[in-house]
Coordinates of N, CA and C and ligand atoms in Angstrom, one line a residue:
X1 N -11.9 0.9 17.7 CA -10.7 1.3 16.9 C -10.8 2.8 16.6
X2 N -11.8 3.5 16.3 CA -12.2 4.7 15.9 C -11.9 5.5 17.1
X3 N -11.3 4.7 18.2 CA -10.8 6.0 19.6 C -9.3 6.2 19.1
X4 N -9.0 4.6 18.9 CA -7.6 5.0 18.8 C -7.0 6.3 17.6
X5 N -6.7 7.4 17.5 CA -6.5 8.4 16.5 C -5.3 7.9 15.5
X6 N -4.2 7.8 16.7 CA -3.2 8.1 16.2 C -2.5 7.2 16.1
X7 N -2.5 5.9 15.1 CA -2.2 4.5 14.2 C -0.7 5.0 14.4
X8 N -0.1 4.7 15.7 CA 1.2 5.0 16.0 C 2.3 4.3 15.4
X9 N 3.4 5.2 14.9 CA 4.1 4.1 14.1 C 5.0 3.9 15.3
X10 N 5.7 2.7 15.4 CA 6.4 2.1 16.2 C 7.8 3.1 16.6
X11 N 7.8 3.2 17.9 CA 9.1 4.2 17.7 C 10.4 3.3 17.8
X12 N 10.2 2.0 18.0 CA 11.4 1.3 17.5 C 11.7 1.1 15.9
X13 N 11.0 0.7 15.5 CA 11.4 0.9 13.7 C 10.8 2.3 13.1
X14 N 11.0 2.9 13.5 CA 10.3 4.5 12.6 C 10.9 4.0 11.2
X15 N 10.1 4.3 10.4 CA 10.0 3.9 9.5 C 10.0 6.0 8.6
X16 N 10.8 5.3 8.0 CA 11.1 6.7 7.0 C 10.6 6.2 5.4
X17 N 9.9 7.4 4.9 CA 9.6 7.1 3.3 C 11.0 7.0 2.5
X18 N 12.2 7.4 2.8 CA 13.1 7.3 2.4 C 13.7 5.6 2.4
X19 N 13.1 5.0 3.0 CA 13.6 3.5 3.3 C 12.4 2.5 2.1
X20 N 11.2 3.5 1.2 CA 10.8 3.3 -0.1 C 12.0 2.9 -1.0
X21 N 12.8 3.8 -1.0 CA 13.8 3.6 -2.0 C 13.5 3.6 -3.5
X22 N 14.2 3.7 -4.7 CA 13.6 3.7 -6.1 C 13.8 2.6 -6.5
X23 N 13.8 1.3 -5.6 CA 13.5 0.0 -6.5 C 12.3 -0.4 -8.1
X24 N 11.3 0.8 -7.3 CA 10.1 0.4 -8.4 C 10.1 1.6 -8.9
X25 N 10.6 2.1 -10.1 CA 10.9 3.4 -10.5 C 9.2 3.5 -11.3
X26 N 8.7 4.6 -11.1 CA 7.5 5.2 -12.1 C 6.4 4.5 -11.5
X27 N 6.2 4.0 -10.2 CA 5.1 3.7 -9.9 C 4.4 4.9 -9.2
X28 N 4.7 6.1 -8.9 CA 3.9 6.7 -8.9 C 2.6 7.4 -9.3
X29 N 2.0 7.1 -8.7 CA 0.5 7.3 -10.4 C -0.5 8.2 -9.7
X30 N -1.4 8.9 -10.5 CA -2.5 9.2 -10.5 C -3.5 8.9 -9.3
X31 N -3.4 7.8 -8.8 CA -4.3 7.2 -8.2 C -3.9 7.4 -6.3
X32 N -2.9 7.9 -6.3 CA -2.2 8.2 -4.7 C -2.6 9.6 -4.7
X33 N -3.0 10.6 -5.7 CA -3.2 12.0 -5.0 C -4.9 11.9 -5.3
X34 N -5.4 11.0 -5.3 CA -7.1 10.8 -6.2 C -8.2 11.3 -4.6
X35 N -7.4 10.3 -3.8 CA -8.0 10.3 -2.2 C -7.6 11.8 -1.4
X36 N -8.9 12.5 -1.7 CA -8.7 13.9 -0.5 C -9.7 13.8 0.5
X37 N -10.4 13.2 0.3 CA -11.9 13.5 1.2 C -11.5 12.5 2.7
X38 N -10.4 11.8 2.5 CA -10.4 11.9 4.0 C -8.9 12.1 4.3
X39 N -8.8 13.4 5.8 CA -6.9 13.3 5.6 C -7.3 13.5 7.0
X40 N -7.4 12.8 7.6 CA -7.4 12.8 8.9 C -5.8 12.5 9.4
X41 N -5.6 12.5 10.9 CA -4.4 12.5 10.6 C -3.9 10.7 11.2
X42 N -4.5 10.0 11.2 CA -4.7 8.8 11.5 C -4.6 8.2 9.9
X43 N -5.2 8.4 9.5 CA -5.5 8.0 7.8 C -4.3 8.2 7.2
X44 N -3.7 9.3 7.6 CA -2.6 10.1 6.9 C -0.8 8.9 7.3
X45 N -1.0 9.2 8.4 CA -0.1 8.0 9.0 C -0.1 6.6 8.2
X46 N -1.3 6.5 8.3 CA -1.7 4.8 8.0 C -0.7 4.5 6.8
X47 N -1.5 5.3 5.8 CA -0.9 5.9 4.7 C 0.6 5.6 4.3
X48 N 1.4 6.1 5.4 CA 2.9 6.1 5.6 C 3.2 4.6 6.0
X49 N 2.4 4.4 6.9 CA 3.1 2.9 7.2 C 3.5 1.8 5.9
X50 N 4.7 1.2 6.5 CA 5.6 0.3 5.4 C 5.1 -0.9 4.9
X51 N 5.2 -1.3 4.1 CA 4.5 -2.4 3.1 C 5.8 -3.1 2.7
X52 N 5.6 -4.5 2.7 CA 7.2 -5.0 2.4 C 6.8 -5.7 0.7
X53 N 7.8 -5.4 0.3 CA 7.4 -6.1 -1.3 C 8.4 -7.2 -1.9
X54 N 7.6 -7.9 -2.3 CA 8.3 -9.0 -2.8 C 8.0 -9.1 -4.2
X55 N 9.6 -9.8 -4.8 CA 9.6 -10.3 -6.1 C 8.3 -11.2 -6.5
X56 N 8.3 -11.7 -7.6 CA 7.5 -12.8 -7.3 C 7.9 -13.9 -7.7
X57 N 9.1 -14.0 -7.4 CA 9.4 -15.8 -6.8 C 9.2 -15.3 -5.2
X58 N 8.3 -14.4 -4.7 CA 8.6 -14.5 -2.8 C 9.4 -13.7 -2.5
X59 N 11.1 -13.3 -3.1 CA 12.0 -13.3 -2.5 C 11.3 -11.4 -2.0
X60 N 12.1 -10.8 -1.0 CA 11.9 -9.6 -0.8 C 12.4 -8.8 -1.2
X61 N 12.5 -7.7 -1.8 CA 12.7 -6.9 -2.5 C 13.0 -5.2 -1.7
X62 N 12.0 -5.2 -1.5 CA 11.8 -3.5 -1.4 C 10.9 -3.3 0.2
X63 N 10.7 -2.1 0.3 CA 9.7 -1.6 1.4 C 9.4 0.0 0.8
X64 N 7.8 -0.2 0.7 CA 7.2 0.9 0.2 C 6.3 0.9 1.1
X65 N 5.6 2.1 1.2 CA 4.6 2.9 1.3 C 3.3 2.0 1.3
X66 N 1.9 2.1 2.3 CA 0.7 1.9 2.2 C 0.5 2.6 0.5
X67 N 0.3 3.8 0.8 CA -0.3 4.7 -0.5 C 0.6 4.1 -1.5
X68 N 1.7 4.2 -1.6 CA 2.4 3.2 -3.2 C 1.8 1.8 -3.2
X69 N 2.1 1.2 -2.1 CA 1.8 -0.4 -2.7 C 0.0 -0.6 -3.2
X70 N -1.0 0.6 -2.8 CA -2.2 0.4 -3.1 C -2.3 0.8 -4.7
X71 N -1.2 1.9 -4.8 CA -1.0 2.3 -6.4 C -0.6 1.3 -7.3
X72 N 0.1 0.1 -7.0 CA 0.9 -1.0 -7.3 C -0.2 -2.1 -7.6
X73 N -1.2 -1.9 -6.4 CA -2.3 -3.1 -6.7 C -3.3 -2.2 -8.0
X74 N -3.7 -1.0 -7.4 CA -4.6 -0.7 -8.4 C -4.2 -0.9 -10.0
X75 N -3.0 -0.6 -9.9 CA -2.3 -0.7 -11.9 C -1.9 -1.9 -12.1
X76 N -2.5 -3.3 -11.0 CA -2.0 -4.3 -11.7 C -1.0 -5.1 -11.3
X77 N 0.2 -4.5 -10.7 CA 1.4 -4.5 -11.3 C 2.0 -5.5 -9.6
X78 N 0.9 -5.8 -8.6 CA 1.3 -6.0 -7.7 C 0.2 -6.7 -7.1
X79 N -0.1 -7.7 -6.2 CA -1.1 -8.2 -5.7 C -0.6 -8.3 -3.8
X80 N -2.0 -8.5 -3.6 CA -1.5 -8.4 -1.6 C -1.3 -9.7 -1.5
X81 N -0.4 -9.8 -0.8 CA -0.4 -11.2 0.1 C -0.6 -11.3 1.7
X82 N -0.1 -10.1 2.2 CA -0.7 -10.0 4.3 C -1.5 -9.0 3.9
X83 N -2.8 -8.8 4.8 CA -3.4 -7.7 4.6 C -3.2 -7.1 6.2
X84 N -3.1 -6.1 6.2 CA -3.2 -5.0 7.7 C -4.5 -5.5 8.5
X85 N -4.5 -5.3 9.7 CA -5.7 -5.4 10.5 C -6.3 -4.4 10.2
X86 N -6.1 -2.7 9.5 CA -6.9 -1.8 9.7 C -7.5 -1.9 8.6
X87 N -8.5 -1.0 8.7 CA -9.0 -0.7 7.2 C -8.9 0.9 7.0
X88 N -9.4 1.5 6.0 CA -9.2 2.7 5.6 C -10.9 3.1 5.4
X89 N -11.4 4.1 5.8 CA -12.8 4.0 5.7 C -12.6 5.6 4.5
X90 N -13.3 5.4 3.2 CA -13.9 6.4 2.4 C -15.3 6.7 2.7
X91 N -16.0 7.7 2.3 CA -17.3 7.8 2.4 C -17.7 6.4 1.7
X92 N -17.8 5.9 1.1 CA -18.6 4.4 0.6 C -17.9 3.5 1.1
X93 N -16.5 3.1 0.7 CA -16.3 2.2 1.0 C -14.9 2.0 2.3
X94 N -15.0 0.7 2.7 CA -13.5 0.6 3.6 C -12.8 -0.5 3.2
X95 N -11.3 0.3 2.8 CA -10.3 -0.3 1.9 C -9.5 -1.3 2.8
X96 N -9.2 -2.3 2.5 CA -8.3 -3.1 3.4 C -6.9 -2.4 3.2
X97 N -6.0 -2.4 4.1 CA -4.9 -2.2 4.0 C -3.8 -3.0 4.2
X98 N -3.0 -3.4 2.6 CA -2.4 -4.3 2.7 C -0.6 -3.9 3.8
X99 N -0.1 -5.1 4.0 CA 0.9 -5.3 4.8 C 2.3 -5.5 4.2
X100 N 1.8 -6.9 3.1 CA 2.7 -7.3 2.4 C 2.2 -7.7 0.9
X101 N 3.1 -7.0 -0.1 CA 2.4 -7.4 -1.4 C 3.9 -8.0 -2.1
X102 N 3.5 -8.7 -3.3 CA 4.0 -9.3 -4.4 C 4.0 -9.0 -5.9
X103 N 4.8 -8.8 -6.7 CA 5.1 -8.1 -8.0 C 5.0 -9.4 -8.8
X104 N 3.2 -9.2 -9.6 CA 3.2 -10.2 -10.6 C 4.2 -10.8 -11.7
X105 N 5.1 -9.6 -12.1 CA 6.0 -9.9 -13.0 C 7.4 -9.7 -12.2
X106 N 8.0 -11.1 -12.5 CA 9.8 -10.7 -12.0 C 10.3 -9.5 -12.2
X107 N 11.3 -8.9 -11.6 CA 11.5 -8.3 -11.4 C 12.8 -7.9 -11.2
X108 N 14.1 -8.3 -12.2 CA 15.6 -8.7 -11.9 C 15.9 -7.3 -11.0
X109 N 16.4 -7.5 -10.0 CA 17.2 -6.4 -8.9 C 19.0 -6.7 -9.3
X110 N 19.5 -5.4 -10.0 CA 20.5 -5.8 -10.2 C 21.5 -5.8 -8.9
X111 N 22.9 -6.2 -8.7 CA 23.6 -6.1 -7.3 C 23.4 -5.1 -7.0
X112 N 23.7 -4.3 -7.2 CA 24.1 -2.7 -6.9 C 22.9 -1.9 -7.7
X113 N 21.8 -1.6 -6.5 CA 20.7 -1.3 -7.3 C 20.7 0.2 -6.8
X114 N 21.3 0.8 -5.8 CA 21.4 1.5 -5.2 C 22.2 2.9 -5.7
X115 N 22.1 4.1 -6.5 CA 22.6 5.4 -6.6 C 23.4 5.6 -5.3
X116 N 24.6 5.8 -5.4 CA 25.8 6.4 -4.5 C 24.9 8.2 -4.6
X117 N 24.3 8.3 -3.2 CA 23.5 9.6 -2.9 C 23.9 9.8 -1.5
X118 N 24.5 11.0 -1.4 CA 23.7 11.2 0.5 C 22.7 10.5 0.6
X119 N 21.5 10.6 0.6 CA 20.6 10.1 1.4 C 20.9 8.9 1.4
X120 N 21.2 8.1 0.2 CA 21.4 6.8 0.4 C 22.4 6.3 1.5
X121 N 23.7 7.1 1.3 CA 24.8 6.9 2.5 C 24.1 7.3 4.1
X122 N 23.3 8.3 4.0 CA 23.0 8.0 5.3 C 22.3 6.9 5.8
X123 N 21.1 6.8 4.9 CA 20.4 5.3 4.9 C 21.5 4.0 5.1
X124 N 22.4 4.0 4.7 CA 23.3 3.1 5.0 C 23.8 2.9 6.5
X125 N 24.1 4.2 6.5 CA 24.9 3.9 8.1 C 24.1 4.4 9.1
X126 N 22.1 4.8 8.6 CA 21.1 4.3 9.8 C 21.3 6.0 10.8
X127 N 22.1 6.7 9.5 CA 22.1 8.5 10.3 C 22.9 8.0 11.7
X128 N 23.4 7.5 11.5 CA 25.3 7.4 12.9 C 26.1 8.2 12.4
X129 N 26.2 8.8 13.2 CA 27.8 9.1 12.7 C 29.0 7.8 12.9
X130 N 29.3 7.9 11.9 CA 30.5 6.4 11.7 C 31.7 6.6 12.2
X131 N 32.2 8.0 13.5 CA 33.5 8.1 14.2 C 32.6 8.1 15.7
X132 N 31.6 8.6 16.2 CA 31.3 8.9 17.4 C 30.2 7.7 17.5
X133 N 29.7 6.9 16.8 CA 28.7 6.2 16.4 C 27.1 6.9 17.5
X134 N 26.9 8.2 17.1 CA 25.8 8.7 17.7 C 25.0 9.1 16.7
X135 N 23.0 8.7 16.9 CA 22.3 9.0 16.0 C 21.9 10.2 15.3
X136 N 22.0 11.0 14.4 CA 21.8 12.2 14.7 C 20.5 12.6 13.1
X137 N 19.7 13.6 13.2 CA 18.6 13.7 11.8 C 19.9 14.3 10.8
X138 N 19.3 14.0 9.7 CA 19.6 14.4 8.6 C 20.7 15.7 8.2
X139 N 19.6 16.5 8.6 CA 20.3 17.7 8.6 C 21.6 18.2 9.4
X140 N 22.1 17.0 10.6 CA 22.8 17.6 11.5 C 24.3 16.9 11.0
X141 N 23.9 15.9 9.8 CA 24.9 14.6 9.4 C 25.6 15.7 8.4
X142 N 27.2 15.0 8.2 CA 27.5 15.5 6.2 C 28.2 13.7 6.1
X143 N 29.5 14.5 5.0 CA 29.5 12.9 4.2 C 30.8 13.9 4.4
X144 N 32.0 12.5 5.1 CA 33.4 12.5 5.3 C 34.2 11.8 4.3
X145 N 35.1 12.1 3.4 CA 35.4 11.1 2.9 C 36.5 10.4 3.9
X146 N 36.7 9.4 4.5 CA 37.3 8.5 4.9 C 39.3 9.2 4.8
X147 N 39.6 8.6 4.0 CA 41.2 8.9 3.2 C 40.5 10.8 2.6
X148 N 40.8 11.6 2.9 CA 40.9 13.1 2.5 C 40.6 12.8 0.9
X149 N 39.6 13.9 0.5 CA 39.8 13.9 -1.2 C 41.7 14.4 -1.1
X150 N 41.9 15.5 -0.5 CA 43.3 15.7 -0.6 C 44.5 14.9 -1.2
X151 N 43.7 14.1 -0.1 CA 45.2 12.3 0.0 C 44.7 11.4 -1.4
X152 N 44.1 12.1 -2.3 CA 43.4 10.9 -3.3 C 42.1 10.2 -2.8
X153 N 41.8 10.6 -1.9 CA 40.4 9.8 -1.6 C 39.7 9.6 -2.5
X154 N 38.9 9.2 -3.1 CA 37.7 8.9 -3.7 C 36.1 9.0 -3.6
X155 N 35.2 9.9 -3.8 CA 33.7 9.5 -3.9 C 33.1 8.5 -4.0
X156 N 33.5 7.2 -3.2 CA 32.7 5.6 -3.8 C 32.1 5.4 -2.1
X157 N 31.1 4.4 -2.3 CA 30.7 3.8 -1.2 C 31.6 3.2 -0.2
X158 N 32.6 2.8 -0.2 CA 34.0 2.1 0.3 C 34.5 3.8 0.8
X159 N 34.4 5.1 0.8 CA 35.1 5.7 1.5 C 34.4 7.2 1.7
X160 N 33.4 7.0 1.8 CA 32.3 7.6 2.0 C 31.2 7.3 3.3
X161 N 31.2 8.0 4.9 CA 30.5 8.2 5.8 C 29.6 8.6 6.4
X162 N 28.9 8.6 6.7 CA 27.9 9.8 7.8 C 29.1 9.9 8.7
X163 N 28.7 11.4 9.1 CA 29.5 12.3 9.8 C 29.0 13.3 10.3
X164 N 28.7 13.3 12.0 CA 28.3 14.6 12.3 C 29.4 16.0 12.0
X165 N 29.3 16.7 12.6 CA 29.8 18.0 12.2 C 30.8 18.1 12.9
X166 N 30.9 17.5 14.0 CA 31.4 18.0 15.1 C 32.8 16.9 15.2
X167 N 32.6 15.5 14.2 CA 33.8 15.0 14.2 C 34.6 15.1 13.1
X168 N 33.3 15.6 11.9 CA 34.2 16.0 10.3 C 35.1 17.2 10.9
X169 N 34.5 18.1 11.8 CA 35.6 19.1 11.9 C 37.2 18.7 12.9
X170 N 36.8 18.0 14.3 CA 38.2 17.4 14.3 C 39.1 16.9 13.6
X171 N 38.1 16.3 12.5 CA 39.2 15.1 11.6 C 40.1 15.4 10.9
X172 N 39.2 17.0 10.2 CA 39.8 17.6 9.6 C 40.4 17.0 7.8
X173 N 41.3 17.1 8.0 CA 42.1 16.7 6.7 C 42.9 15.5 7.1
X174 N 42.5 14.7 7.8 CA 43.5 13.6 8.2 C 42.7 12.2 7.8
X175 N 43.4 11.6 8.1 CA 42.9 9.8 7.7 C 41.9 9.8 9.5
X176 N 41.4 9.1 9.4 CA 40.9 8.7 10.7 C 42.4 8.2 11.8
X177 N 43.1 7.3 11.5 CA 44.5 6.8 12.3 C 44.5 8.0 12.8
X178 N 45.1 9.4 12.0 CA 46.1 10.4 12.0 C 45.3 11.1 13.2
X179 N 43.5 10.9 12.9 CA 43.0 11.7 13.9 C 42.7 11.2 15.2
X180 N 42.8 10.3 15.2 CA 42.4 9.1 16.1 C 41.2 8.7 16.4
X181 N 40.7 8.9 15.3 CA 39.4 8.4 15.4 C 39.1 6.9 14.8
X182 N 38.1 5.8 15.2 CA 37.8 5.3 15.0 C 36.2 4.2 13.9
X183 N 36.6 4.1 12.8 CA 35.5 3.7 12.3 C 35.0 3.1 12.8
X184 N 33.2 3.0 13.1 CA 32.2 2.0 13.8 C 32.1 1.0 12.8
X185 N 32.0 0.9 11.8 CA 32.2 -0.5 11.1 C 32.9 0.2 9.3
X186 N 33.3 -0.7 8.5 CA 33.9 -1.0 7.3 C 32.7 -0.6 6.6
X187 N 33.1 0.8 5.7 CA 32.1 1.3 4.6 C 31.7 0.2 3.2
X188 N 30.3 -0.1 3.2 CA 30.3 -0.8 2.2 C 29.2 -0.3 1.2
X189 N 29.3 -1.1 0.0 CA 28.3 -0.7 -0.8 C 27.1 -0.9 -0.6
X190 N 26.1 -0.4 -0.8 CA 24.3 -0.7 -0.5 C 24.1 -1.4 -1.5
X191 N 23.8 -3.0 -1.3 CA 23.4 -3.9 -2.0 C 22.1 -4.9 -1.5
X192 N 21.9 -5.2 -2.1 CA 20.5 -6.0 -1.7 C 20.5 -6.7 -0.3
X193 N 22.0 -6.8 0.1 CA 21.8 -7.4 1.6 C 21.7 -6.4 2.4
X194 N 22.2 -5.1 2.4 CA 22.0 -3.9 2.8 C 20.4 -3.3 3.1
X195 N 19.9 -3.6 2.3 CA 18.2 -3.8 2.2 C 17.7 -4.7 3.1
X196 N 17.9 -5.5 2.4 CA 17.7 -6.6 3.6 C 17.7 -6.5 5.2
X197 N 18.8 -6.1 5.6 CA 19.2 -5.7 6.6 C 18.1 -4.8 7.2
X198 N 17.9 -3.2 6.3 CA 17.1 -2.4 7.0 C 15.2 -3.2 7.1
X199 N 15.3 -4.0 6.0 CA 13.7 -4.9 6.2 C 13.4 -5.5 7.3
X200 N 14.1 -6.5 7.7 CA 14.4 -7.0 8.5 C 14.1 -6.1 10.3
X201 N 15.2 -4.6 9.9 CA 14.8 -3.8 11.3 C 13.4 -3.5 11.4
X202 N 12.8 -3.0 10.5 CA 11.9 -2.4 10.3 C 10.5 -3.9 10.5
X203 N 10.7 -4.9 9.9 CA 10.2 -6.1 9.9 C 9.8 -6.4 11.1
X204 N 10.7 -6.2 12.1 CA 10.4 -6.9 13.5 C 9.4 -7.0 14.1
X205 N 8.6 -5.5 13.6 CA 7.5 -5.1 14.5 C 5.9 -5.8 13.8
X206 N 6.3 -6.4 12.3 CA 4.9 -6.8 12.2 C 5.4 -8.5 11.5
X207 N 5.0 -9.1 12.5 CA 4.9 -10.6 12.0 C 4.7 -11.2 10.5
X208 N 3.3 -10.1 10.5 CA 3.1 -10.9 9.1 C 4.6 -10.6 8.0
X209 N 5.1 -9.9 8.1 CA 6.7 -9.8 7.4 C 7.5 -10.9 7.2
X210 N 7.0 -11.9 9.2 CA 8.3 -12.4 9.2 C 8.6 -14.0 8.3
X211 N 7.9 -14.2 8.2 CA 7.9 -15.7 7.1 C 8.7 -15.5 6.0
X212 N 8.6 -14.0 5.6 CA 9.6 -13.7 4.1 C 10.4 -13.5 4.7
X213 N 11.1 -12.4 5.7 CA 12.1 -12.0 6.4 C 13.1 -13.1 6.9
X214 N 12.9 -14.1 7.6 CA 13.5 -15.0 8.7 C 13.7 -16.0 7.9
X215 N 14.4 -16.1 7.1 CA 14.4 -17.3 6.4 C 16.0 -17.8 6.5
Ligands
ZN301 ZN1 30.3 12.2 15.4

């Protein structure tokens, strides 16, 4: 194991810290910047890889971080249920690294748990542009409104896109009809099925997920 360096994250689910999300607000603690003595760049990754989290009736919740969900066990607030094949080696000891953990205390997710953010809109529509439906990073996206603020449009989830640059500028000030462009699917709110959804993508690649996931 010690050849393999680089604990490669799957390049079918890349997995973004942004797909954390602030389900578990304030769990950042003390205990995630504690570990310096090893940052290899294998360790560092590991680190990054996604942890699926569940309520604790089971149901699934969230996807965090290696280094969050171990912050999660250490304060308590979370126990493992899959553990990772790898381990994490400190000078003393080697840490198991969990896969999939569970939130001792319920945890009500309300419907709409989700802040109306860019990032979150892009997270929604998975950085597509929603006229050309092509992938594109962050930086190369904006946010169309649908119906023109002009025309009364609105800032809600319902009329709110990813948009490369190149189609917001055709579109211009028009409705999509007017421009002839095409929505790739119906803007909707990010709601727990929305999550779900991206768990699920992300999910594919490690089994132990799939018993919560596939239900
Ligand atoms: Zn486009």
């Amino acid at each position: 194991m010690g050849a393999n360096r680089h604990m490669s994250v799957d390049s079918r689910g890349r997995y973004t810290p942004e797909v954390a999300g602030e389900v578990l607000p304030g769990s950042e603690g003390p205990a995630g910047s504690r570990s310096h003595n090893l940052n290899s760049t294998r360790r560092t990754s590991l680190m990054q890889e996604p942890v699926l989290v569940l309520n604790a009736t089971y149901e699934p919740i969230n996807v965090t971080a290696v280094r969050r969900a171990m912050v999660l066990m250490l304060k308590g607030v979370a126990q493992v249920e899959e553990m990772h094949n790898t381990e994490v080696h400190s000078a003393a000891h080697a840490h198991r690294v969990p896969s999939v953990i569970r939130l001792l205390a319920y945890r009500h997710i309300p419907q709409q748990s989700r802040a109306l953010s860019r990032k979150n809109i892009l997270l929604r529509d998975r950085n597509t542009c929603q006229f050309c439906v092509r992938v594109f990073p962050s930086s190369e996206l904006t946010l169309d409104h649908v119906v023109p603020r002009s025309r009364g449009g609105r800032s809600t989830w319902e009329n709110l896109v990813a948009c490369c640059y190149r189609c917001n500028n055709s579109k211009g000030d028009r409705t999509p009809e007017e421009a002839g462009l095409k929505l790739a699917r119906r803007p909707r709110p990010f709601t727990l099925h929305t999550s779900r959804q991206l768990m699920r993508l992300i999910g594919h690649r490690d089994e132990r997920w799939r018993k919560y996931l596939f239900y």
